[in-house]
Tab-separated table of N, CA and C in Angstrom:
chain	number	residue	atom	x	y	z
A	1	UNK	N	37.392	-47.001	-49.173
A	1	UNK	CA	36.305	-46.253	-48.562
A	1	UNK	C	36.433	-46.222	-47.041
A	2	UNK	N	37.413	-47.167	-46.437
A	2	UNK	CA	37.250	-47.422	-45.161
A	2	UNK	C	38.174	-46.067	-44.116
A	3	UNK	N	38.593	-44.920	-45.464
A	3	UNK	CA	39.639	-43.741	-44.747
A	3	UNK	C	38.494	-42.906	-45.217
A	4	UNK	N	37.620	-42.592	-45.821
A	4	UNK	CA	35.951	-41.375	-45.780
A	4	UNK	C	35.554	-41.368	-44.415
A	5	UNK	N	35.465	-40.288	-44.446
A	5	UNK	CA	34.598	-38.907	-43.078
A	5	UNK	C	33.723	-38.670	-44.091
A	6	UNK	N	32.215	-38.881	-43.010
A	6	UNK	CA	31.107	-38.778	-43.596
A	6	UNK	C	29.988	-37.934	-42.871
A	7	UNK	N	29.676	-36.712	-42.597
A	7	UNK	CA	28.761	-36.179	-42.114
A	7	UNK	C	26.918	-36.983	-42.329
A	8	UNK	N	26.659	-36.903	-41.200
A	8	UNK	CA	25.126	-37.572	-41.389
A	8	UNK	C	24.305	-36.769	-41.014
A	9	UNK	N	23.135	-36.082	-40.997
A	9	UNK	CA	22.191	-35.258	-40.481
A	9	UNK	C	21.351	-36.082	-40.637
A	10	UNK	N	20.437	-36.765	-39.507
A	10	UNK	CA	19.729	-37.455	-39.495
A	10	UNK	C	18.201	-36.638	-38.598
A	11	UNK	N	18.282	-35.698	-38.313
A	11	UNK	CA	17.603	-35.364	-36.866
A	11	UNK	C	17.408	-36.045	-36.535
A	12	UNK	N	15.845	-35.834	-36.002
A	12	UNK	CA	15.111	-36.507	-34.644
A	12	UNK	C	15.129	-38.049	-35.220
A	13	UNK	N	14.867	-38.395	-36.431
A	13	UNK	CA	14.572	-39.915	-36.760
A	13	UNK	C	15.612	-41.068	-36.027
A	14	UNK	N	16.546	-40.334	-35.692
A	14	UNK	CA	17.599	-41.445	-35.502
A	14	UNK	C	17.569	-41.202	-34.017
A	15	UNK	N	16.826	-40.828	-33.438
A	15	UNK	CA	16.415	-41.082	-32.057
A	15	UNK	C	15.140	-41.681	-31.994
A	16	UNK	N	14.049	-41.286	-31.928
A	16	UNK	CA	12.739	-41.317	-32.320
A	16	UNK	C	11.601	-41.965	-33.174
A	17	UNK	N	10.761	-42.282	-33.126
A	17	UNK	CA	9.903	-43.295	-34.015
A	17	UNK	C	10.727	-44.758	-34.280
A	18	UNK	N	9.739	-45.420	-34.769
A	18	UNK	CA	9.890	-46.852	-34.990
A	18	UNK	C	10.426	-47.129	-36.362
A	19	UNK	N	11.879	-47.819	-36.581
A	19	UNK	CA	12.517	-48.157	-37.342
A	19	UNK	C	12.593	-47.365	-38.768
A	20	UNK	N	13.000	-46.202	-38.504
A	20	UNK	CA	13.433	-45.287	-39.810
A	20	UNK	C	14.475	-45.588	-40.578
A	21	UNK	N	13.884	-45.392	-41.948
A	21	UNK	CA	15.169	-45.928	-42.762
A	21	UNK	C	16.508	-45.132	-42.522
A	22	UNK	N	16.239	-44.218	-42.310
A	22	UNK	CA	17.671	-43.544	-41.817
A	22	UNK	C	18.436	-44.286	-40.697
A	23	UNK	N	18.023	-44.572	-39.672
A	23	UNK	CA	18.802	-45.447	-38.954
A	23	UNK	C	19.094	-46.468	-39.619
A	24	UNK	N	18.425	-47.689	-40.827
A	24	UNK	CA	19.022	-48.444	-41.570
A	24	UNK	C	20.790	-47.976	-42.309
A	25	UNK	N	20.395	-46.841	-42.708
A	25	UNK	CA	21.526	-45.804	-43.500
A	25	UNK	C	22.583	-45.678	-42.737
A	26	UNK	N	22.522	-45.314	-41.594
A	26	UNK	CA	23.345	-44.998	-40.635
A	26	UNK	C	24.221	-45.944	-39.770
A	27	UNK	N	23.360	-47.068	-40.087
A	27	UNK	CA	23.878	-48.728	-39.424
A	27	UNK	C	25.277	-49.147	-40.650
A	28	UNK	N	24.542	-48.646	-41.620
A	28	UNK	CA	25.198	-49.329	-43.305
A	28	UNK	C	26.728	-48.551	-43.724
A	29	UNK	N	26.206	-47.376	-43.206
A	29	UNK	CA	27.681	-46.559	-43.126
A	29	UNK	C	29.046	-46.477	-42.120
A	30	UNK	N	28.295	-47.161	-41.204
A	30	UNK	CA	28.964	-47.249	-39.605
A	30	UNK	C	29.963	-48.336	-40.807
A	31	UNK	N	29.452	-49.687	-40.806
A	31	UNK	CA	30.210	-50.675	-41.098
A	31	UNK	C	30.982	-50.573	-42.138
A	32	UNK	N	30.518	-49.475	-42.999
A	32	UNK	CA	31.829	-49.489	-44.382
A	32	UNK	C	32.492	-48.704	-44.664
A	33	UNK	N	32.635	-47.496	-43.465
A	33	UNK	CA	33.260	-46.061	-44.170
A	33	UNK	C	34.111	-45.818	-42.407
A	34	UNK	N	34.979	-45.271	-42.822
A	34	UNK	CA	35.775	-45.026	-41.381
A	34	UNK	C	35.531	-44.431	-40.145
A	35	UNK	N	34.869	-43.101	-40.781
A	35	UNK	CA	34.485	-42.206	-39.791
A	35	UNK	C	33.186	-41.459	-40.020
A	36	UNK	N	32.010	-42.073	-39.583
A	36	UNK	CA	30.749	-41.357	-39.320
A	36	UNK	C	30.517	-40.198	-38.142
A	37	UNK	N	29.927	-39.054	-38.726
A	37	UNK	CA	29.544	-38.246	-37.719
A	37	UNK	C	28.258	-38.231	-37.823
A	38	UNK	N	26.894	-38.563	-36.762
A	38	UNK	CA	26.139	-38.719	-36.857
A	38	UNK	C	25.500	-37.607	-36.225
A	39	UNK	N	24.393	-36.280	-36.582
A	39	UNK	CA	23.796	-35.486	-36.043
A	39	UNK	C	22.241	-35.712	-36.072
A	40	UNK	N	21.916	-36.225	-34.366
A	40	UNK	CA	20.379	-36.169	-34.588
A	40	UNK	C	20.061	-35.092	-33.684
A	41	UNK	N	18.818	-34.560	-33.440
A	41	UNK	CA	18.034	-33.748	-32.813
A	41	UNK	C	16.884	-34.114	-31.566
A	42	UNK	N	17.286	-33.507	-30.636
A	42	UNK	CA	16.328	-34.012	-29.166
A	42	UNK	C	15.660	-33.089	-28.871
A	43	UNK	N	14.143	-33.178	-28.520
A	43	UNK	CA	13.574	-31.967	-28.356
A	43	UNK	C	14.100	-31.013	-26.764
A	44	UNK	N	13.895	-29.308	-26.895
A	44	UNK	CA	14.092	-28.704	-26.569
A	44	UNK	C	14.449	-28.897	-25.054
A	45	UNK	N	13.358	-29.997	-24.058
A	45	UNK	CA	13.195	-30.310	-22.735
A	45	UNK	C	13.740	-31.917	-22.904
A	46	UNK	N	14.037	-32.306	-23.799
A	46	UNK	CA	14.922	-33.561	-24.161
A	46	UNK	C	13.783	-34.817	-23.550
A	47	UNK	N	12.540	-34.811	-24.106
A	47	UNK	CA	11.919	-35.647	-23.479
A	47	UNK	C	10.098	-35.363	-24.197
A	48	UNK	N	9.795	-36.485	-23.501
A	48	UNK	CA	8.174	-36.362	-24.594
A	48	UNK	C	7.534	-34.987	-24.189
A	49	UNK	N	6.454	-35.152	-25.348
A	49	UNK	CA	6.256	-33.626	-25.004
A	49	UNK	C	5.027	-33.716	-23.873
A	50	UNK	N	4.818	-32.886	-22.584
A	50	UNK	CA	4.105	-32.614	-21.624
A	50	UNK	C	3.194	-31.691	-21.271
A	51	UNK	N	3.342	-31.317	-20.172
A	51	UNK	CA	3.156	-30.324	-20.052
A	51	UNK	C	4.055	-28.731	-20.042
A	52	UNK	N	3.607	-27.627	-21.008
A	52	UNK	CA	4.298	-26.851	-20.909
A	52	UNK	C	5.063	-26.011	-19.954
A	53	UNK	N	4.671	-26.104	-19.402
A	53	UNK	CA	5.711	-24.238	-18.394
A	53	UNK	C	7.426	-25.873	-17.956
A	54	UNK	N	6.621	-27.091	-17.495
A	54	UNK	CA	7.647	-27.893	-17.146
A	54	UNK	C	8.577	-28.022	-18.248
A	55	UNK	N	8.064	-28.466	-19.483
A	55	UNK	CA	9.084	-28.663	-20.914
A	55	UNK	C	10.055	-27.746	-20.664
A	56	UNK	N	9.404	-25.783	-20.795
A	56	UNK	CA	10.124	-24.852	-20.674
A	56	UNK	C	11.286	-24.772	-19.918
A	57	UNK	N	11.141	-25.130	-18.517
A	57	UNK	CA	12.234	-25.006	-17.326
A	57	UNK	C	13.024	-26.290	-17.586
A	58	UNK	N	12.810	-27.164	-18.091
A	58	UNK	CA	13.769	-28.524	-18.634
A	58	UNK	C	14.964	-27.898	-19.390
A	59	UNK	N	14.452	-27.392	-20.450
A	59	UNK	CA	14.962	-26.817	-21.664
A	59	UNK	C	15.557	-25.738	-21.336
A	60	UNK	N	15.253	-24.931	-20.608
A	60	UNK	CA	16.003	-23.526	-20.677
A	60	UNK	C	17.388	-23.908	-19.309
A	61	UNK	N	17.309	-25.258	-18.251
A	61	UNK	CA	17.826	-25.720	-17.618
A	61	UNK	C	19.219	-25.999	-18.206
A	62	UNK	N	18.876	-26.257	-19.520
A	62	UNK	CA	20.165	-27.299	-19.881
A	62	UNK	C	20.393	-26.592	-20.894
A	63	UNK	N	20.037	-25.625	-21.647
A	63	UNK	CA	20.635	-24.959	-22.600
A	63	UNK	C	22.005	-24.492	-22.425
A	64	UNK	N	22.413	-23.726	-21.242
A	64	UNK	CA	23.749	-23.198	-21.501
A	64	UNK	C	24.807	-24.304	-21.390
A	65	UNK	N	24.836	-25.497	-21.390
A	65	UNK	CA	25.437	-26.415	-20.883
A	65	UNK	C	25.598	-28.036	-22.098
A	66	UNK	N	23.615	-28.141	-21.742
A	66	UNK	CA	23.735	-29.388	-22.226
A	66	UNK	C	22.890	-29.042	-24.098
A	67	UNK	N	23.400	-27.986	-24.603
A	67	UNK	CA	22.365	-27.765	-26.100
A	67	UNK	C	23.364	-28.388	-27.180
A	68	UNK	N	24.113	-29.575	-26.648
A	68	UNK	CA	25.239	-30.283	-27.640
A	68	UNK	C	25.497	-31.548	-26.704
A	69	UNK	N	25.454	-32.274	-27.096
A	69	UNK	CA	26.082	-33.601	-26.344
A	69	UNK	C	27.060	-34.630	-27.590
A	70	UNK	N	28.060	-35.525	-27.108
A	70	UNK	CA	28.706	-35.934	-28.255
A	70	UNK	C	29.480	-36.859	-27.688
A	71	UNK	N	29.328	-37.599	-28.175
A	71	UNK	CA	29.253	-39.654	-27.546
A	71	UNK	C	30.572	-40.102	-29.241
A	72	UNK	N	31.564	-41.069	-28.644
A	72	UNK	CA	32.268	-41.481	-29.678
A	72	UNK	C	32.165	-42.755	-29.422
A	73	UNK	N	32.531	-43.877	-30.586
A	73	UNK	CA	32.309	-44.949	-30.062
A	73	UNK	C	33.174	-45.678	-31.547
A	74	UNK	N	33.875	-46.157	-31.627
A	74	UNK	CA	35.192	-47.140	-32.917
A	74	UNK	C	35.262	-45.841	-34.131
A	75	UNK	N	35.620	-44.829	-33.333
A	75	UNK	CA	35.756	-43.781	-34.401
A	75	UNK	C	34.674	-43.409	-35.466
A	76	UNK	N	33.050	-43.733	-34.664
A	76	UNK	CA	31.812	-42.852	-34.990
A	76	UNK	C	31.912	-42.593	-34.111
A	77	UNK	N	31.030	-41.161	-34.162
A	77	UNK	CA	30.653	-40.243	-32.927
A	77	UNK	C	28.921	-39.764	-33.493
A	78	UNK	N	28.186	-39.800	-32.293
A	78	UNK	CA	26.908	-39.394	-32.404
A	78	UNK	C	26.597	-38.027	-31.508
A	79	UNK	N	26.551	-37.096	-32.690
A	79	UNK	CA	26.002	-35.595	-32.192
A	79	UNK	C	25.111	-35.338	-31.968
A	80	UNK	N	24.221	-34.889	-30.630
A	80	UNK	CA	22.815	-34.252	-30.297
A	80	UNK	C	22.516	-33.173	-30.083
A	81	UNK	N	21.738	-32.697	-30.814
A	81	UNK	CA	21.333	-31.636	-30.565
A	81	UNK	C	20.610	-30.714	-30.082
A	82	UNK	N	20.079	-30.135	-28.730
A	82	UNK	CA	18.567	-29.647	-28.543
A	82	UNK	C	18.140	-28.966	-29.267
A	83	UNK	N	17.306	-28.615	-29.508
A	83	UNK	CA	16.347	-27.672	-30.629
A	83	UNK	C	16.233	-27.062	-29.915
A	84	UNK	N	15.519	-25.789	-30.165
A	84	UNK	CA	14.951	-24.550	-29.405
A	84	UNK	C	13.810	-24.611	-29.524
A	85	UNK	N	13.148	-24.243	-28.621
A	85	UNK	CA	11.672	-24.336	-28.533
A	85	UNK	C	11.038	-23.128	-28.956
A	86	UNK	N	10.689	-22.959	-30.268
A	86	UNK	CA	10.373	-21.969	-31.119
A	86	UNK	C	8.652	-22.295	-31.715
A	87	UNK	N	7.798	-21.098	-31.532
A	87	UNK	CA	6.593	-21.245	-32.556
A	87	UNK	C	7.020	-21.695	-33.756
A	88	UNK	N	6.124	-22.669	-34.692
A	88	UNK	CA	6.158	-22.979	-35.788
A	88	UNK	C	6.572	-22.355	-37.157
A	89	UNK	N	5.634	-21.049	-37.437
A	89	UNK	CA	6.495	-20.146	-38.552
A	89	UNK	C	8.283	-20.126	-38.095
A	90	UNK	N	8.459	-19.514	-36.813
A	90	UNK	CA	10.161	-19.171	-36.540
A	90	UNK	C	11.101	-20.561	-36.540
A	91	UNK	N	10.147	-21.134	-36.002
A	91	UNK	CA	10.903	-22.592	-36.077
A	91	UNK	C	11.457	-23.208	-37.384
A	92	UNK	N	10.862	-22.896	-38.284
A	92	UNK	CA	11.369	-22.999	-39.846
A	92	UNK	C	12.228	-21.992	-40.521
A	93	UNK	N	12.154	-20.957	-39.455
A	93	UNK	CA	13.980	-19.835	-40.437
A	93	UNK	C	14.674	-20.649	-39.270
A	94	UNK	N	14.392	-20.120	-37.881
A	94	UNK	CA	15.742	-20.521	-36.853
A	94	UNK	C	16.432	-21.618	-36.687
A	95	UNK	N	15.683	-22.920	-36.411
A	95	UNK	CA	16.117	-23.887	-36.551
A	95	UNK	C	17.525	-24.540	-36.568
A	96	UNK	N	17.366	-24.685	-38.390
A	96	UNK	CA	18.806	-25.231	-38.751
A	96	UNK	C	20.112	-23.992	-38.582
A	97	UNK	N	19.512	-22.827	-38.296
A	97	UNK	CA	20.660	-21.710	-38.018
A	97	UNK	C	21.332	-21.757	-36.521
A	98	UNK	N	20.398	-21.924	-35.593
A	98	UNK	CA	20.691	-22.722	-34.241
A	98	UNK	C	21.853	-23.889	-34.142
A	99	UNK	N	21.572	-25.180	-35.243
A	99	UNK	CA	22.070	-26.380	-35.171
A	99	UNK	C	23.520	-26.163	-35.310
A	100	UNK	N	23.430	-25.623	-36.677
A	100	UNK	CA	24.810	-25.204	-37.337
A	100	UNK	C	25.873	-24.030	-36.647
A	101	UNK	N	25.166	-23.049	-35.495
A	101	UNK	CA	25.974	-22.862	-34.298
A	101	UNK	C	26.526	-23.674	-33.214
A	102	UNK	N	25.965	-24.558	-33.173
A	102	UNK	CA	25.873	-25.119	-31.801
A	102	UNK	C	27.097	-26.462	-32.639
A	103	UNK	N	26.817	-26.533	-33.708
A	103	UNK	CA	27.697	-27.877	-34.291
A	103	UNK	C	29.583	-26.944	-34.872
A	104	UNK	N	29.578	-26.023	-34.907
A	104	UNK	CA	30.443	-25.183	-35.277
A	104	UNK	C	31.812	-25.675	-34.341
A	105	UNK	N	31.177	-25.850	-33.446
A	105	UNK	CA	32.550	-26.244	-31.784
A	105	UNK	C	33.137	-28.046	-31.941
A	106	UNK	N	32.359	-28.584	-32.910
A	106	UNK	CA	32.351	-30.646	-32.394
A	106	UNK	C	32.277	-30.829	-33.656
A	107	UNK	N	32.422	-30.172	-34.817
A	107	UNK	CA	32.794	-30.963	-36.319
A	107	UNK	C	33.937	-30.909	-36.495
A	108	UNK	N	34.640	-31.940	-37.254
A	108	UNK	CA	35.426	-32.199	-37.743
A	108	UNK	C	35.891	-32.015	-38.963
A	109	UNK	N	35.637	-30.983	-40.208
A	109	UNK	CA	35.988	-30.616	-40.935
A	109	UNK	C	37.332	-30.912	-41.829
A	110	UNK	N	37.296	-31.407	-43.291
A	110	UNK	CA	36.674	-31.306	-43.996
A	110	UNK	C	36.082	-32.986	-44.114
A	111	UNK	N	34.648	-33.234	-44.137
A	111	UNK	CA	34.158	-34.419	-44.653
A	111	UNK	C	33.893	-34.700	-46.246
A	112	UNK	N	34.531	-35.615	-46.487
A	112	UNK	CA	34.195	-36.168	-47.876
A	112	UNK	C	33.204	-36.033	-48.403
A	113	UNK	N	32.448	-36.768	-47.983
A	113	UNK	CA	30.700	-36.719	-48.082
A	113	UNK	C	29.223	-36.316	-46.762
A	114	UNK	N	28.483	-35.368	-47.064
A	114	UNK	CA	27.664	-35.023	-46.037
A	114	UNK	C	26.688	-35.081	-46.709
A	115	UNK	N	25.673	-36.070	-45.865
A	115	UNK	CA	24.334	-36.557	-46.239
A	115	UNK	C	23.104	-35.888	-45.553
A	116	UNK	N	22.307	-35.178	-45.723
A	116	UNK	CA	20.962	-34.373	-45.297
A	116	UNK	C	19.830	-35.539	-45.229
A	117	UNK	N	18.987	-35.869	-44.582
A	117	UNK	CA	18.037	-36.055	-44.567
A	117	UNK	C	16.616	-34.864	-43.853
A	118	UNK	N	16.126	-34.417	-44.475
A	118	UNK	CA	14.733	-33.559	-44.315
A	118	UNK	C	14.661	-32.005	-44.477
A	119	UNK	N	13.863	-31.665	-45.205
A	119	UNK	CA	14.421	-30.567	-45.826
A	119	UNK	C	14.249	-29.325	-44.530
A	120	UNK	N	14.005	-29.988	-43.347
A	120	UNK	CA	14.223	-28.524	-42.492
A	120	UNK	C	15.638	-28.286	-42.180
A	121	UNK	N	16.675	-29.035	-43.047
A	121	UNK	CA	17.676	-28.856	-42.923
A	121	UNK	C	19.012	-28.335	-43.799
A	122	UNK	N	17.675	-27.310	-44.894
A	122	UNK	CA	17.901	-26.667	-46.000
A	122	UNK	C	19.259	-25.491	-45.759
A	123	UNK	N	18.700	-24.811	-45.028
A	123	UNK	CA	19.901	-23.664	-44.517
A	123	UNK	C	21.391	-24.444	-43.712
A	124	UNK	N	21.226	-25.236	-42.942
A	124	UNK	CA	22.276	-25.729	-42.437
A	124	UNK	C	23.232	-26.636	-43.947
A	125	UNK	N	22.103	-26.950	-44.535
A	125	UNK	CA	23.452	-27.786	-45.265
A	125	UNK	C	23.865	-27.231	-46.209
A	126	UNK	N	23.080	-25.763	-47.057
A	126	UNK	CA	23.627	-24.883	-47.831
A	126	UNK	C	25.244	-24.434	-46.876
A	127	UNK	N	24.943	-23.809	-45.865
A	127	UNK	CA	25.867	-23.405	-44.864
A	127	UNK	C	27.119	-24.253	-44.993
A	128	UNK	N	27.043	-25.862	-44.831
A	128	UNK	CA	27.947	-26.366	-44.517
A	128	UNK	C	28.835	-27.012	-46.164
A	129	UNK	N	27.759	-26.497	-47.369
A	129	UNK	CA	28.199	-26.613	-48.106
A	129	UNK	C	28.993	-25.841	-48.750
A	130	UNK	N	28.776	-24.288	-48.300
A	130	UNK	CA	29.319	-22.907	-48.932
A	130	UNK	C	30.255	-22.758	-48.132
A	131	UNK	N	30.791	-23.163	-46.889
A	131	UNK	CA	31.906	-23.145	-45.809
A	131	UNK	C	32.552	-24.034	-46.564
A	132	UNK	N	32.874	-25.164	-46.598
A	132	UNK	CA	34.044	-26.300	-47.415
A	132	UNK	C	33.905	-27.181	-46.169
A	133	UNK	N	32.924	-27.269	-45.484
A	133	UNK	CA	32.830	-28.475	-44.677
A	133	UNK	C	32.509	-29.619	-45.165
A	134	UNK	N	31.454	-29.633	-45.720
A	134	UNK	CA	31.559	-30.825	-46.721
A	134	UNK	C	31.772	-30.645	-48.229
A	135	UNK	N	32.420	-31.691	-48.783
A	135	UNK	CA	32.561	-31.869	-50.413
A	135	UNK	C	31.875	-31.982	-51.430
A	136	UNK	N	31.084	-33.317	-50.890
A	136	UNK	CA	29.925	-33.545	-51.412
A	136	UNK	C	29.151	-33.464	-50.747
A	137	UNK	N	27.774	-33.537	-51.531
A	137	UNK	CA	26.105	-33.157	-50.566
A	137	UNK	C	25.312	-33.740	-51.155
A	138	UNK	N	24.719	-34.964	-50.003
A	138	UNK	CA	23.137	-35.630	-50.966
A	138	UNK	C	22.230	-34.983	-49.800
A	139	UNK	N	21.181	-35.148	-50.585
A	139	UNK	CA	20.278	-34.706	-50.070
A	139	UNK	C	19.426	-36.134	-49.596
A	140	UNK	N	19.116	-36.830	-49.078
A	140	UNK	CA	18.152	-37.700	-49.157
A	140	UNK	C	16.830	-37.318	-48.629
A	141	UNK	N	15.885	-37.336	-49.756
A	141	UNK	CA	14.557	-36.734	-49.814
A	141	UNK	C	13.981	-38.383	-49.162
A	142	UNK	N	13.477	-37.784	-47.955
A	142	UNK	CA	12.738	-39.269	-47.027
A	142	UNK	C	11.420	-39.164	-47.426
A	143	UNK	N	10.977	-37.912	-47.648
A	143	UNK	CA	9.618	-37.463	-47.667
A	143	UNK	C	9.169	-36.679	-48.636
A	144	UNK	N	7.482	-36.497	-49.052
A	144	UNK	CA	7.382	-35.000	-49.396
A	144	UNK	C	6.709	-33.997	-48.176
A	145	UNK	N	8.168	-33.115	-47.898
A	145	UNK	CA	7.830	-32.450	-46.629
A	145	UNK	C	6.631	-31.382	-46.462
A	146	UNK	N	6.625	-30.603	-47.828
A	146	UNK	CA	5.659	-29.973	-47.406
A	146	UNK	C	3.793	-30.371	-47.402
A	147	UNK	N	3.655	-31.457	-47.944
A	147	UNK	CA	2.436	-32.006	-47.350
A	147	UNK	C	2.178	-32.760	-45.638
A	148	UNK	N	3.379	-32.293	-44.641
A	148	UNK	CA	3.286	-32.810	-43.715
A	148	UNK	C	2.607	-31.394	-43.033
A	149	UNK	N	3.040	-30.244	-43.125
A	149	UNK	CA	2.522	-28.970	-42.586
A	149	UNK	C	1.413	-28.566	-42.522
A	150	UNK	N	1.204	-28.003	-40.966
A	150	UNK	CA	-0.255	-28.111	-40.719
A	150	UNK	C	-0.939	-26.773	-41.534
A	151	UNK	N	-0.353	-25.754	-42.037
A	151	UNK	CA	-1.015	-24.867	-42.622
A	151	UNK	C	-0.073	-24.189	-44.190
A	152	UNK	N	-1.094	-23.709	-44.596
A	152	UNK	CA	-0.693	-23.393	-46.133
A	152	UNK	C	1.011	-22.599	-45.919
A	153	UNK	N	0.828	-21.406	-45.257
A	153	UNK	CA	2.382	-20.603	-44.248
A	153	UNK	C	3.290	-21.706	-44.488
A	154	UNK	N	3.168	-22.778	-43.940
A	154	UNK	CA	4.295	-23.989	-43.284
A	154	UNK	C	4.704	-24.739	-44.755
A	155	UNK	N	3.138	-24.941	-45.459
A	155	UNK	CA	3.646	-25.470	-46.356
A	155	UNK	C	4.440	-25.124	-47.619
A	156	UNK	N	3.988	-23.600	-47.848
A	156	UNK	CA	5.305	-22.901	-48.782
A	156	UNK	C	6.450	-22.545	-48.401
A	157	UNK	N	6.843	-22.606	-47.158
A	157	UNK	CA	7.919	-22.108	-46.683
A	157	UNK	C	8.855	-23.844	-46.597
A	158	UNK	N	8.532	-24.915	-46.390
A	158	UNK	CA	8.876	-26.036	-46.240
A	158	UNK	C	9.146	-26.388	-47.715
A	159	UNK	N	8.414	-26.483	-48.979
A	159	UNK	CA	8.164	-26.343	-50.366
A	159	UNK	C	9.998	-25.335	-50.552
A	160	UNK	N	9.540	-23.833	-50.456
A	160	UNK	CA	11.142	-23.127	-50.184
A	160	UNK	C	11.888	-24.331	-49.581
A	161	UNK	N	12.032	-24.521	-48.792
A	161	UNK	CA	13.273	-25.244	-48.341
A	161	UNK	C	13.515	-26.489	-49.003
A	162	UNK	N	12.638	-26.984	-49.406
A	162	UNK	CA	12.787	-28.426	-50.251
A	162	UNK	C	13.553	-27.920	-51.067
A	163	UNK	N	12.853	-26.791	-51.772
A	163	UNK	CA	13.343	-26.366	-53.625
A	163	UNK	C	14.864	-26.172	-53.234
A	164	UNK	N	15.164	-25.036	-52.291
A	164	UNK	CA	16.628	-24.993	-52.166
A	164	UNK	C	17.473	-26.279	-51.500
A	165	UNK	N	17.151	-26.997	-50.612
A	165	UNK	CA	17.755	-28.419	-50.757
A	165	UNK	C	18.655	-29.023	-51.694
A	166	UNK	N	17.533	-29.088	-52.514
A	166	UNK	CA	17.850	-29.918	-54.049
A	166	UNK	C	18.609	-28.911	-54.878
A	167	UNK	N	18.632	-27.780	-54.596
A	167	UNK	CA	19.850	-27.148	-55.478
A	167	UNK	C	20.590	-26.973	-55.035
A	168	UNK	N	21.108	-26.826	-53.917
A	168	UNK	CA	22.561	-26.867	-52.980
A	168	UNK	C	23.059	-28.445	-53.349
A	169	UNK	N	22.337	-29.275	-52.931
A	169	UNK	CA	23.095	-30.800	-53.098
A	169	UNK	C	23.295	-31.124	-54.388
A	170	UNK	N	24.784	-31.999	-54.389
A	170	UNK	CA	25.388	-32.406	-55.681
A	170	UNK	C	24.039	-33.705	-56.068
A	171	UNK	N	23.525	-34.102	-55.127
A	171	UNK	CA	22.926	-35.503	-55.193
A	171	UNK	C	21.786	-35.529	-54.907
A	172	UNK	N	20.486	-36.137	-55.521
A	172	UNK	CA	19.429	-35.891	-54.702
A	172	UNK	C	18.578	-37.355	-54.723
């Protein structure tokens, strides 16, 4: 196991909040598999959220430049990503279509195994599954996502993305 390339999609968790099991996951794979690629997500102005018009000029500052960053370290590498600062409905088509551009230039292709965590990351990992980037595909369901959405809109469209999740991945 110690010659597996392993794609990770972790987003924001593996930056963010207090002790997510995904960072447990991500600690566990470092030590037993050769080559982790780790993709988390930083918000748009790469920083808590503030006040607006400032977030905006942060974010639109570093987009042409800094909307990818990519750190290696004993043959893991940790991928970041900015998000785009999108209203909520758009933010759930664009999103993972954004990521999966911006990751197109810094993957390493083909990975053995590529692991999803959260289903806003439904389209990107169909994508990276129908390309031959990855082999295999789990899905790891952290949550049930669409009871996190603040309105009924968010929550069928999140519900969509769950449902297709779980049918793109070999694993769930």
């Amino acid at each position: 196991m110690h010659n597996t390339r392993i794609l990770f999609v972790g987003g924001s968790n593996l930056l963010y909040g207090l002790n997510h099991r995904s960072r447990h996951l991500l600690t566990y794979l470092q030590q037993q598999v050769g080559q982790v690629d780790a993709v988390a997500y930083t918000n748009f102005s790469s920083g808590q959220q503030s006040v607006l018009l400032h977030n905006l000029w942060h974010g639109l500052r570093h987009l042409p430049w800094g909307s990818i960053q990519v750190t290696e370290q004993n043959h893991h590498r940790q991928i970041i990503v900015r998000k785009l600062f999108l209203p909520h409905p758009l933010n759930l088509l664009a999103q993972d279509l954004w990521c999966y551009q911006r990751l197109q230039s810094v993957l390493r292709p083909p990975y053995a195994l590529g692991i999803v965590g959260h289903a806003e990351n439904a389209l990107l990992a169909r994508m990276l599954k129908r390309r031959g980037l990855v082999e295999q595909l789990i899905y790891d369901d952290w949550d049930y996502y669409p009871g996190l959405e603040p309105n009924r809109l968010g929550a069928w469209m999140m519900a969509q993305r769950e449902q297709s999740l779980m049918h793109t991945a070999d694993l769930v």
